mmCIF file of C-alpha atoms and ligand atoms in Angstrom:
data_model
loop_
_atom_site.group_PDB
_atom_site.id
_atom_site.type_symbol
_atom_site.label_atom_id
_atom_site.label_comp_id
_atom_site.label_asym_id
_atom_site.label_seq_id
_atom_site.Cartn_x
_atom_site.Cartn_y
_atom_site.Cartn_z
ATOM 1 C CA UNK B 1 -111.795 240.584 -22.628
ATOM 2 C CA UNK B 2 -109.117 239.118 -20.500
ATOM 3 C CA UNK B 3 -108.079 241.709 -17.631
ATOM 4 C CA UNK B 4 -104.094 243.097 -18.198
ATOM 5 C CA UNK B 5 -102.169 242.264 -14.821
ATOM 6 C CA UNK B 6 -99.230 244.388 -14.387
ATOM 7 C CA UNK B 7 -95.711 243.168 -13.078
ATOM 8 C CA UNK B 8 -93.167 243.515 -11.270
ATOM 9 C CA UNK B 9 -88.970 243.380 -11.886
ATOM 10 C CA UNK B 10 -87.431 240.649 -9.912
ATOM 11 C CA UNK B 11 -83.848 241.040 -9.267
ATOM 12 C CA UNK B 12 -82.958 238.720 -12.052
ATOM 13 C CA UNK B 13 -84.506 240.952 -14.398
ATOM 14 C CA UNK B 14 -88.172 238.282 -14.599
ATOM 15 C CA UNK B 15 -91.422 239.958 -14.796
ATOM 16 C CA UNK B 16 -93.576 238.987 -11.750
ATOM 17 C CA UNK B 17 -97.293 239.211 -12.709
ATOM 18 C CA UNK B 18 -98.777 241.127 -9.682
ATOM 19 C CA UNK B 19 -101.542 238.568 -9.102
ATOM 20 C CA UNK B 20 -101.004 234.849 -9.819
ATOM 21 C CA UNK B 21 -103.930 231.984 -9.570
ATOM 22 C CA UNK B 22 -103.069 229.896 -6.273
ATOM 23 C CA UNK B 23 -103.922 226.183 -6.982
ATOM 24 C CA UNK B 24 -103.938 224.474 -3.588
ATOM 25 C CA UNK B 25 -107.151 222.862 -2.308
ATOM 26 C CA UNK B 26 -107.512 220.537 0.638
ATOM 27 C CA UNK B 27 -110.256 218.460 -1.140
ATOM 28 C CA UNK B 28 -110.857 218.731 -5.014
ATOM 29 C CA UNK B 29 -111.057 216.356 -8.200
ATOM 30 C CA UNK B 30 -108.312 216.797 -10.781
ATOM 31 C CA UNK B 31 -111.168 217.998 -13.376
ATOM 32 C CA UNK B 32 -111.560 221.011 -10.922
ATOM 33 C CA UNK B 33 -107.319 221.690 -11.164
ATOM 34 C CA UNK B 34 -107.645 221.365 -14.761
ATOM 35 C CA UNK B 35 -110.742 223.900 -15.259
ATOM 36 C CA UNK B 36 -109.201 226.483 -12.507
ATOM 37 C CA UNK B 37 -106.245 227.012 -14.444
ATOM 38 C CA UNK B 38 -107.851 227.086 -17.769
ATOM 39 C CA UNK B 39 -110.695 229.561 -16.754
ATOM 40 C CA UNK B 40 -108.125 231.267 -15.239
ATOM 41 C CA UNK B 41 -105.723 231.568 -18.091
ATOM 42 C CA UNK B 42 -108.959 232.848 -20.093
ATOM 43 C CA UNK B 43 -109.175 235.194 -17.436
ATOM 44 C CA UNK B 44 -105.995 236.895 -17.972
ATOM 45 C CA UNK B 45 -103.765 235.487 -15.295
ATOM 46 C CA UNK B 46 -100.570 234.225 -16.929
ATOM 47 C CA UNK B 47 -99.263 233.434 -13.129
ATOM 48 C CA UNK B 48 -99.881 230.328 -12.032
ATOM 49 C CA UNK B 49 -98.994 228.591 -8.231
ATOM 50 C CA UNK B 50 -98.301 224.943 -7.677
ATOM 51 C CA UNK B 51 -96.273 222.846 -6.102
ATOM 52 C CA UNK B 52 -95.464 218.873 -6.112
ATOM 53 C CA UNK B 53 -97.576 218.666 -3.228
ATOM 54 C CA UNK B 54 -100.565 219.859 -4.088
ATOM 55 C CA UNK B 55 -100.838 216.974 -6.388
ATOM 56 C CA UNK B 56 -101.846 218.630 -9.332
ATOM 57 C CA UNK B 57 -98.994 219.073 -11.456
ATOM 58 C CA UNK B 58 -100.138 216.835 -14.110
ATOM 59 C CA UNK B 59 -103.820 218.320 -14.259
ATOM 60 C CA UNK B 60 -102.371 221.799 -14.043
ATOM 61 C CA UNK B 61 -99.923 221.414 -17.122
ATOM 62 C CA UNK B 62 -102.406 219.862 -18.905
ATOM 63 C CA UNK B 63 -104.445 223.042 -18.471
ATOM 64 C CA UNK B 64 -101.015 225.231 -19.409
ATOM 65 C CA UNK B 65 -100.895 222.905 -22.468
ATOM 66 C CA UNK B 66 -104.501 223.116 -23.866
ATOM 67 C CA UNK B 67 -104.772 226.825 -23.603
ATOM 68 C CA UNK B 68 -100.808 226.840 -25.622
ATOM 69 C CA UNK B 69 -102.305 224.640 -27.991
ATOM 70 C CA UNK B 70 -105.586 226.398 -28.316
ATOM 71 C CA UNK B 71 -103.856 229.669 -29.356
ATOM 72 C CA UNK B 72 -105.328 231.286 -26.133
ATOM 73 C CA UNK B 73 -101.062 231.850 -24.812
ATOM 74 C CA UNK B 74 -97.460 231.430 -25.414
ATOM 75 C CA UNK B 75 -95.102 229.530 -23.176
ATOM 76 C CA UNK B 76 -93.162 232.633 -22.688
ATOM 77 C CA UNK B 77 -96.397 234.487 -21.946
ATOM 78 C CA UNK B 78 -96.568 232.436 -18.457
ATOM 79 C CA UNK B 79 -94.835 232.601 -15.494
ATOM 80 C CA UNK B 80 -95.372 229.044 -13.819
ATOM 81 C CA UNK B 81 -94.184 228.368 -10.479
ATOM 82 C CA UNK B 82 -93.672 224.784 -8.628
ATOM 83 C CA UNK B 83 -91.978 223.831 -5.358
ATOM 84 C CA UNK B 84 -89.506 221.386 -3.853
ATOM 85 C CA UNK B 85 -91.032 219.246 -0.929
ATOM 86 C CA UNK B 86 -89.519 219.258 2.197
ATOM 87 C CA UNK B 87 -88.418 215.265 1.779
ATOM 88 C CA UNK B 88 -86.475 215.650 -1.304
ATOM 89 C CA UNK B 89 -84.050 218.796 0.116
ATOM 90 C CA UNK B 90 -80.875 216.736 -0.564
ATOM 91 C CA UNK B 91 -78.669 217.980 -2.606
ATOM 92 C CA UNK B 92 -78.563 214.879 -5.237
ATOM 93 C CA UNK B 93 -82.594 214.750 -4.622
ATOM 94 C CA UNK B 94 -83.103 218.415 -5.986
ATOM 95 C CA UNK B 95 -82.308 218.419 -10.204
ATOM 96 C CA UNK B 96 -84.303 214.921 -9.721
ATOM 97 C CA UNK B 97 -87.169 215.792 -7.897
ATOM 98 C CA UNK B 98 -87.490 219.035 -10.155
ATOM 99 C CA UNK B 99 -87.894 216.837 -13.483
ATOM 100 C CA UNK B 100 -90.654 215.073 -11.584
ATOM 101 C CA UNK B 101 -92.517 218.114 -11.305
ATOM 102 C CA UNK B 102 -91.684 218.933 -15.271
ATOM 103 C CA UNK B 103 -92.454 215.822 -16.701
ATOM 104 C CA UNK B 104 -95.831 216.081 -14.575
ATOM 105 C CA UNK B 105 -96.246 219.075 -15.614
ATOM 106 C CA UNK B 106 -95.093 218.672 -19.673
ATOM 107 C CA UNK B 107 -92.858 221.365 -20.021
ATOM 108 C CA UNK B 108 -89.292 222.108 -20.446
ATOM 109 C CA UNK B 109 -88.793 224.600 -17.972
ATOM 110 C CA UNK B 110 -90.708 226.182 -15.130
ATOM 111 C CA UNK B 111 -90.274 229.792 -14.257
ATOM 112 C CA UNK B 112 -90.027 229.928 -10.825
ATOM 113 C CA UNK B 113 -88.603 226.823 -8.093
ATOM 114 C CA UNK B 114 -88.934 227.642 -4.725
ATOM 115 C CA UNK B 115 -87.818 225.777 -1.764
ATOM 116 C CA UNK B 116 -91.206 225.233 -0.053
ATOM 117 C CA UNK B 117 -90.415 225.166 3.694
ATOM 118 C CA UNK B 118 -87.097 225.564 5.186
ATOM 119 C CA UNK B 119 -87.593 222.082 6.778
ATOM 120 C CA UNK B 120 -86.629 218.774 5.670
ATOM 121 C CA UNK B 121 -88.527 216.060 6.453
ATOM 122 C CA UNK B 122 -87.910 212.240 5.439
ATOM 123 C CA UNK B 123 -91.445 210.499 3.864
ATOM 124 C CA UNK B 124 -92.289 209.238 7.878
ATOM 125 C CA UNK B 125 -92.195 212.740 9.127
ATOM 126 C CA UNK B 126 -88.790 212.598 10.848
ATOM 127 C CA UNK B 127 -86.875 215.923 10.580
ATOM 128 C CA UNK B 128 -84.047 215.378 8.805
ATOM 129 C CA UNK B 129 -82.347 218.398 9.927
ATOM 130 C CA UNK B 130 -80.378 219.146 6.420
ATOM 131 C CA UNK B 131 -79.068 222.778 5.805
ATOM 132 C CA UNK B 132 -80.979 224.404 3.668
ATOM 133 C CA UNK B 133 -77.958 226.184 2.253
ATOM 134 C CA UNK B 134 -76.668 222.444 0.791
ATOM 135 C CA UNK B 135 -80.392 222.018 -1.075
ATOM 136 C CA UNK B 136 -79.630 225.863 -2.273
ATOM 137 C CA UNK B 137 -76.785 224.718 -4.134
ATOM 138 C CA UNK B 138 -78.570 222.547 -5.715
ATOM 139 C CA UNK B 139 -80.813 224.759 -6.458
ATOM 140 C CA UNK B 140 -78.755 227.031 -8.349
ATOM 141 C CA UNK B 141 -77.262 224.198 -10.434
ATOM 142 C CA UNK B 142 -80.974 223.661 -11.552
ATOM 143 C CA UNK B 143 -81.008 227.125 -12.811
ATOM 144 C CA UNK B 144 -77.608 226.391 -14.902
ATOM 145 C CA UNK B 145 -79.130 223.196 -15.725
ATOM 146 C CA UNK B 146 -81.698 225.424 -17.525
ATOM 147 C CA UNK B 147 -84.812 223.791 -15.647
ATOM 148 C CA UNK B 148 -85.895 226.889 -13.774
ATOM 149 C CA UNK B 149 -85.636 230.356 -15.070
ATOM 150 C CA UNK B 150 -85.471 231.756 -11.061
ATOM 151 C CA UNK B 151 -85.339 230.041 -7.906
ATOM 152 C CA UNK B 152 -86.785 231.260 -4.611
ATOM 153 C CA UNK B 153 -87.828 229.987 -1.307
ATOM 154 C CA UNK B 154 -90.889 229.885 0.733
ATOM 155 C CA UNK B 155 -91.562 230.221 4.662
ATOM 156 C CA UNK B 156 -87.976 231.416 5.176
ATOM 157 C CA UNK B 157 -87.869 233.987 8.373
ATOM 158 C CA UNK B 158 -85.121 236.647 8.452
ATOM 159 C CA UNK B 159 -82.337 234.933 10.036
ATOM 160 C CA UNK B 160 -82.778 231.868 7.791
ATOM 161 C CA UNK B 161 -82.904 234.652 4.743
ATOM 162 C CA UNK B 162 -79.807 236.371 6.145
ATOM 163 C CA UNK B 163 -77.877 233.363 6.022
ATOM 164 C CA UNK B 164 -79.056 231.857 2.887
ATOM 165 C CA UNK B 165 -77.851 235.619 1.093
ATOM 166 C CA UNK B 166 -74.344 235.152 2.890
ATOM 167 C CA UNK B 167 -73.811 231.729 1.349
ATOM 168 C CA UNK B 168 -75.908 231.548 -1.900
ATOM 169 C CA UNK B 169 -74.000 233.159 -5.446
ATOM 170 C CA UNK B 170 -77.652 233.038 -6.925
ATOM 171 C CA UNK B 171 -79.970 235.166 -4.877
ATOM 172 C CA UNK B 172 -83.718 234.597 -4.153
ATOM 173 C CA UNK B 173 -85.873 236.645 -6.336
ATOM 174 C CA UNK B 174 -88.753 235.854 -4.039
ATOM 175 C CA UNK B 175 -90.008 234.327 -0.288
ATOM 176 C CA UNK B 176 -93.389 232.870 -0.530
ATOM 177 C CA UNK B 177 -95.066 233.709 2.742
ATOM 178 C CA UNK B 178 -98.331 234.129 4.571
ATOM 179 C CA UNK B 179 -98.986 238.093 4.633
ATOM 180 C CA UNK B 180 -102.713 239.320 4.208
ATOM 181 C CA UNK B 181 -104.585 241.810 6.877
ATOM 182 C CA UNK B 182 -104.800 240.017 9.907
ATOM 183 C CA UNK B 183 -100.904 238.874 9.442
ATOM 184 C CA UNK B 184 -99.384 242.029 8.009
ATOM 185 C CA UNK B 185 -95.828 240.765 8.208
ATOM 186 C CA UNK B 186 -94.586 244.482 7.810
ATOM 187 C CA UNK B 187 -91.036 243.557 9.558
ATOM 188 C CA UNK B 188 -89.910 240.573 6.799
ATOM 189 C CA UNK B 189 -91.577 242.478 4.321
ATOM 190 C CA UNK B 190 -89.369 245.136 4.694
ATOM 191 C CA UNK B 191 -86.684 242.843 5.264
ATOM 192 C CA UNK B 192 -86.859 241.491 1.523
ATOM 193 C CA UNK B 193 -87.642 244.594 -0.517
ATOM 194 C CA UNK B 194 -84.164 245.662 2.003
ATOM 195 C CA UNK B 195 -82.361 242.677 -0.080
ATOM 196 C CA UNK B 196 -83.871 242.602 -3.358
ATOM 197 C CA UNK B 197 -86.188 240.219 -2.547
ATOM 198 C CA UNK B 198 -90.126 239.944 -4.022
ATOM 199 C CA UNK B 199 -92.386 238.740 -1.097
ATOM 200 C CA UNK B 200 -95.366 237.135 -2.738
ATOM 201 C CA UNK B 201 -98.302 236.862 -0.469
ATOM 202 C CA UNK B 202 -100.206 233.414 0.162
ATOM 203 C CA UNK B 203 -103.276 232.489 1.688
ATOM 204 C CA UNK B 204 -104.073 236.809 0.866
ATOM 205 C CA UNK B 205 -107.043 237.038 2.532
ATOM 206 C CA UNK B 206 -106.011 235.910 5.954
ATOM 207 C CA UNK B 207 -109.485 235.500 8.028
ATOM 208 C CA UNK B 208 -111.622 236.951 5.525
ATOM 209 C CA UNK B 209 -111.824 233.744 3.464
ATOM 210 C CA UNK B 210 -114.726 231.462 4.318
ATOM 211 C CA UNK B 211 -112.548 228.465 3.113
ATOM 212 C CA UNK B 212 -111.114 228.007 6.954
ATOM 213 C CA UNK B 213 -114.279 227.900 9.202
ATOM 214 C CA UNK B 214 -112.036 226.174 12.058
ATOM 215 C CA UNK B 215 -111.245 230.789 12.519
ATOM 216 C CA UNK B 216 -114.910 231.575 13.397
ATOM 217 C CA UNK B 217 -114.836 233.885 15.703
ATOM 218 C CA UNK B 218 -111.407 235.545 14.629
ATOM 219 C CA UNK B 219 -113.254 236.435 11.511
ATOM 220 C CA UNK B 220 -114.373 240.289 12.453
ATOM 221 C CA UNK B 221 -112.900 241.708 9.499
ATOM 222 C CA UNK B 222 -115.824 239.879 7.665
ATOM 223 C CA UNK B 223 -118.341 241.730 9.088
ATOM 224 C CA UNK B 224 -116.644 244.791 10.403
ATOM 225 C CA UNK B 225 -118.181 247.909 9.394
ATOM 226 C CA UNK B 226 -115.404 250.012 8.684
ATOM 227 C CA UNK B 227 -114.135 247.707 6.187
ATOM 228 C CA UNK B 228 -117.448 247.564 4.452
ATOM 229 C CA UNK B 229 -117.901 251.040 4.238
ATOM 230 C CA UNK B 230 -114.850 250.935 2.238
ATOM 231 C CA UNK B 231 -115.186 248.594 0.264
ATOM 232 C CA UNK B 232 -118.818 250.162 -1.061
ATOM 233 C CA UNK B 233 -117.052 253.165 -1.233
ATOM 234 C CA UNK B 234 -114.860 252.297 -4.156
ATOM 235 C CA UNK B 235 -117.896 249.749 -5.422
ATOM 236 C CA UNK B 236 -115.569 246.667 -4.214
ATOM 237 C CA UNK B 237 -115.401 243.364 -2.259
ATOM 238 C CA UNK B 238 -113.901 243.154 1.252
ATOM 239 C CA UNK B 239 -111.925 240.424 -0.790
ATOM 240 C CA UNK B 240 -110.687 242.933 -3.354
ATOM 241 C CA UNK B 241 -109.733 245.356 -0.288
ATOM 242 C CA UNK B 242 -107.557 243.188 0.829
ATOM 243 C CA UNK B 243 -105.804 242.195 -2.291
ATOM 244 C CA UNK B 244 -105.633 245.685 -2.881
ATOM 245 C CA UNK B 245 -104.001 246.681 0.228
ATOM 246 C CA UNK B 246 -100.942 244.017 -0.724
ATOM 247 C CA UNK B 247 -100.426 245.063 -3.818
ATOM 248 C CA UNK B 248 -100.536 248.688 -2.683
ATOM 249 C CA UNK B 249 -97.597 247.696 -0.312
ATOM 250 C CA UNK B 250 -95.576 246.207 -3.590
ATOM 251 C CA UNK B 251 -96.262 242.477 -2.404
ATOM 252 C CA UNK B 252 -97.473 239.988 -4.815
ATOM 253 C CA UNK B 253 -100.703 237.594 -4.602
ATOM 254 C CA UNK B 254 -101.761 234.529 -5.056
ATOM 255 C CA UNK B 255 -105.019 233.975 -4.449
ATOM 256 C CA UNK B 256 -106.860 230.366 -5.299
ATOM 257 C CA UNK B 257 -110.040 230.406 -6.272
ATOM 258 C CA UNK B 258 -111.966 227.892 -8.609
ATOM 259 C CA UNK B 259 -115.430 230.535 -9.194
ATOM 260 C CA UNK B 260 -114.712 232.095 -12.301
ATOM 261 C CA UNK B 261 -116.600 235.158 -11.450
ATOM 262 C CA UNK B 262 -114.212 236.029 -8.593
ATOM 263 C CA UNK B 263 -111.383 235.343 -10.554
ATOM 264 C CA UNK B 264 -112.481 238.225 -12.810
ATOM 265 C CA UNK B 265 -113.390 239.783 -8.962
ATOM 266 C CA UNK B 266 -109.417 239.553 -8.117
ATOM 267 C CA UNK B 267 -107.767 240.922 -10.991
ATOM 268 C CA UNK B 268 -110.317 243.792 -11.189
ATOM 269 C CA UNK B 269 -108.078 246.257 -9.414
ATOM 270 C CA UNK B 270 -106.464 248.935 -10.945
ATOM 271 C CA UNK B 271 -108.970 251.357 -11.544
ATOM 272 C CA UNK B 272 -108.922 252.419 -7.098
ATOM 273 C CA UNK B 273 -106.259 253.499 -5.355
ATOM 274 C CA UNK B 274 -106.624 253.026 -1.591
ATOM 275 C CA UNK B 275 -105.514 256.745 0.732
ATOM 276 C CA UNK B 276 -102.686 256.240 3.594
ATOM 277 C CA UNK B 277 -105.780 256.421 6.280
ATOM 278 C CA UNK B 278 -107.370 253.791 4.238
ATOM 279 C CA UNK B 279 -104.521 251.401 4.409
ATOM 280 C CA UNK B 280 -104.697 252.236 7.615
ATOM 281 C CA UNK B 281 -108.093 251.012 8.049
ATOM 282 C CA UNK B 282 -106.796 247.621 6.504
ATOM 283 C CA UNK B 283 -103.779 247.533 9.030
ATOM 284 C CA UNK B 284 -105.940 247.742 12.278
ATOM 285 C CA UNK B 285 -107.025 244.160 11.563
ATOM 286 C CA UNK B 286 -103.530 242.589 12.186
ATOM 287 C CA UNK B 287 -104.026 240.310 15.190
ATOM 288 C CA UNK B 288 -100.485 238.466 13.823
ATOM 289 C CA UNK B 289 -102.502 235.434 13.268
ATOM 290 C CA UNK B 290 -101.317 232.764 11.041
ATOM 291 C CA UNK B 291 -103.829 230.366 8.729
ATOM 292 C CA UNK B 292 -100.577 228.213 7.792
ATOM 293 C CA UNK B 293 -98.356 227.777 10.903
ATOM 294 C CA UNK B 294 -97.051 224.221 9.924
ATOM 295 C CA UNK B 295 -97.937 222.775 13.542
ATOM 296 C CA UNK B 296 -96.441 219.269 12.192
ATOM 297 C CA UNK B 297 -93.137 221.240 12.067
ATOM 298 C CA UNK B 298 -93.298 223.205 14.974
ATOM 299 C CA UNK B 299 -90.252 220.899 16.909
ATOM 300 C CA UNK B 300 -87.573 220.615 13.629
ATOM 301 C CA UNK B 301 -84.517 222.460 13.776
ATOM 302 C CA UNK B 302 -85.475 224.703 10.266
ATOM 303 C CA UNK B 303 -89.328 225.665 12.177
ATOM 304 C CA UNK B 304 -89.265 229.345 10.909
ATOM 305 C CA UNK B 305 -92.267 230.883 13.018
ATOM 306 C CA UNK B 306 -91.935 232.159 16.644
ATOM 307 C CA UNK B 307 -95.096 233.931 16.539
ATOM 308 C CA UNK B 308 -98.066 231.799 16.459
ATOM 309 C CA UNK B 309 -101.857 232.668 17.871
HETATM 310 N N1 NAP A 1 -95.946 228.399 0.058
HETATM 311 C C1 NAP A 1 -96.811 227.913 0.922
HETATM 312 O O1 NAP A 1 -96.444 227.283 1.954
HETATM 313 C C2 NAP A 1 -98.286 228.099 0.662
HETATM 314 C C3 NAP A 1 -99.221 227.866 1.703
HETATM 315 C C4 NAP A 1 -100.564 228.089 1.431
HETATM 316 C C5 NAP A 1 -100.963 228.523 0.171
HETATM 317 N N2 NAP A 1 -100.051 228.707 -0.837
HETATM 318 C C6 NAP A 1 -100.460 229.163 -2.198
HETATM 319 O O2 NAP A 1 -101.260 230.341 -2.045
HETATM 320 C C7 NAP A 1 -102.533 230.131 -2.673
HETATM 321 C C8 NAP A 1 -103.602 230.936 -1.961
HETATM 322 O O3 NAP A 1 -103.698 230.616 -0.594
HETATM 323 P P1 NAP A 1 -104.942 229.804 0.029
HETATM 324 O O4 NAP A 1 -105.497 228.911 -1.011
HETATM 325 O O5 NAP A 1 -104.460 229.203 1.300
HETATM 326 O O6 NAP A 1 -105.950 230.947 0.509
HETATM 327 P P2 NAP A 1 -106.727 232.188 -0.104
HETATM 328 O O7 NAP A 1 -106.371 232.400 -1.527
HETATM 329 O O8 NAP A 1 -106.500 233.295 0.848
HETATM 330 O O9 NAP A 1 -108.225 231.720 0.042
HETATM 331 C C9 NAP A 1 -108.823 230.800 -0.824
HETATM 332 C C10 NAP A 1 -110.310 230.739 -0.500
HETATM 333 O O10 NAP A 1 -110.890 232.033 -0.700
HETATM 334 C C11 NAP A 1 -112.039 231.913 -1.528
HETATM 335 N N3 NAP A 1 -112.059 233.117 -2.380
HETATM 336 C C12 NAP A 1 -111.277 233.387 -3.459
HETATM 337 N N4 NAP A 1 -111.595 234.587 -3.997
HETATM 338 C C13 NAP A 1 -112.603 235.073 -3.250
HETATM 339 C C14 NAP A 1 -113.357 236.272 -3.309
HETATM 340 N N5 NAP A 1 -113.153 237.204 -4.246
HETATM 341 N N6 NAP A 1 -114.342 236.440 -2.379
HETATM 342 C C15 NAP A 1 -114.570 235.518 -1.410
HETATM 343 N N7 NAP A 1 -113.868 234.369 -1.292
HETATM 344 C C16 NAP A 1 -112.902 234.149 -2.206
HETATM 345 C C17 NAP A 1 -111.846 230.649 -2.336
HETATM 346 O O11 NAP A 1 -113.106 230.063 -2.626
HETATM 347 P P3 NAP A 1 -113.518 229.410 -4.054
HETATM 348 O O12 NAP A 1 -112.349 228.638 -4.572
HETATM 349 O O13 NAP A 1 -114.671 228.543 -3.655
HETATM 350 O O14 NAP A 1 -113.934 230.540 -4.937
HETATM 351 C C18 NAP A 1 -111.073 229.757 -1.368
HETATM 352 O O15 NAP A 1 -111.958 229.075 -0.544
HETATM 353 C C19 NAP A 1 -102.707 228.604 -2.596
HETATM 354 O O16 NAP A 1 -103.730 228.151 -3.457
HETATM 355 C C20 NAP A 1 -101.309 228.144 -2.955
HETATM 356 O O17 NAP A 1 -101.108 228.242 -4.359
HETATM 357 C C21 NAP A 1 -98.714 228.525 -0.593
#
């Protein structure tokens, strides 16, 4: 039986499902895309992460599409997101670059176009130091346009938030960002729900993943006791723990994962409800370290992080 995911009201009215499939991978072949997202829609998920660069648009709708056309879903049952690249923020390069993505894809509409870094950078890495309020306008046209159901953005820090909600007539319903338990993120988090905003949480296990071995070393919470002992408390994964702890703090996830049986793993947690000293337990990991700092970035005018370790 596929698991029920709960959601949660964006500010346009949109049901969020809680936990969405992430689809980025460093190193995979389009057949292992294609199989993610279908095992994954058998799974339950009707969320589903991409963006035009992950290159995997095309393998990713055609997973969306055979599960329609099996019977397994509805269109309107989904809630697909995609992202704008950081060389196409332009204003006349937004609507464009957004069909792109939806004729890759093969559908009429996505739910969800976020801006995926507040940089732009032209196709030879030179920071092309637009204002991400100008893209943002083109943005919103997209959602007139009907090609998006909701835009949002992705990486933006506070000030760059602040100023995009004094300019923009169509607010963010959510900002993408690294949070998990060794990059709690409790100030911008705060920050959003403040504004109406839904932070969704990538990269959600932070240093407990095994998929970045260049952290060994950072990676107590892997082995720590303390989060062990609860975690076979409750009869979980650490994993699960720390999905838990997000959604506990009303922040989406997106994990990626292409093992079926953790898929099942990472949707299988409603039945636990984690105490204040628990979540506390999950908090003393925070060592504000990020997985995704953008180094390539780190000298353009739009680089949102200050914080790096
Ligand atoms: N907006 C942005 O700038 C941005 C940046 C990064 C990521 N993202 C999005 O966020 C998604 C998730 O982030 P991420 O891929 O960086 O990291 P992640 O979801 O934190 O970690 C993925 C890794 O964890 C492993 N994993 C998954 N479930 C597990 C479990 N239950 N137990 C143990 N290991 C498990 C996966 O392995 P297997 O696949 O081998 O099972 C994979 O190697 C991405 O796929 C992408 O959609 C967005």
């Amino acid at each position: 039986m596929p698991v029920e995911i709960p959601t949660f009201k964006l500010n346009n009215g949109a049901e969020l499902p809680v936990i969405g499939l992430g689809t980025y991978a460093r190193k995979a072949d389009p057949g292992q895309f294609r199989k993610a997202v279908e095992d994954g829609i058998d799974a339950g998920y009707r969320h589903i992460d991409t963006a035009a660069c992950y290159k995997n648009e095309e393998v990713v709708g055609e997973a969306i599409n055979n599960k329609i056309k099996q019977g397994v879903v509805r269109r309107e049952d989904l809630f697909v997101t995609t992202k704008l690249w950081n060389d196409r923020h332009g204003e006349k390069d937004v609507i464009p670059s957004l069909k792109e993505s939806l004729a890759r894809l093969n559908l009429e509409y996505v739910d969800l176009y976020l801006i995926h870094w507040p940089m732009s950078v032209d196709s030879d890495g030179k920071d092309m130091k637009l204002d991400f309020v100008e893209t943002w306008r083109a943005m919103e046209k997209a959602v007139d346009a009907g090609l998006t159901r909701s835009i949002g953005v992705s990486n933006f820090n506070e000030e760059q938030l602040t100023r995009l909600l004094q300019q923009a007539k169509v607010k963010p319903v959510v900002n993408q960002v690294e949070i998990n338990p060794t990059l709690t993120q409790h100030k911008l988090v705060d920050f959003c729900k403040q504004q109406g905003i839904q932070p969704v949480a990538y990269t959600p296990f932070g240093l407990i993943s095994d998929a970045r071995p260049e952290f060994a070393g950072k990676d107590v919470i892997k082995t720590d006791p303390k989060l062990g002992a609860l975690a076979d408390k409750y009869g979980k994964t650490r994993a699960q723990i720390a999905l838990k702890y997000l959604i506990q703090r009303g922040i989406v996830v997106i994990p990626k994962t292409f093992t079926p049986s953790r898929m099942v793993e990472n949707a299988d947690l409603f039945h636990f409800q984690l105490s204040d000293e628990e979540m506390a337990v999950v908090e003393s990991y925070n060592i504000d370290h990020r997985c995704v700092p953008g180094l390539p970035f780190k000298n353009m005018m739009n680089y949102p992080f200050t914080e790096l370790l």
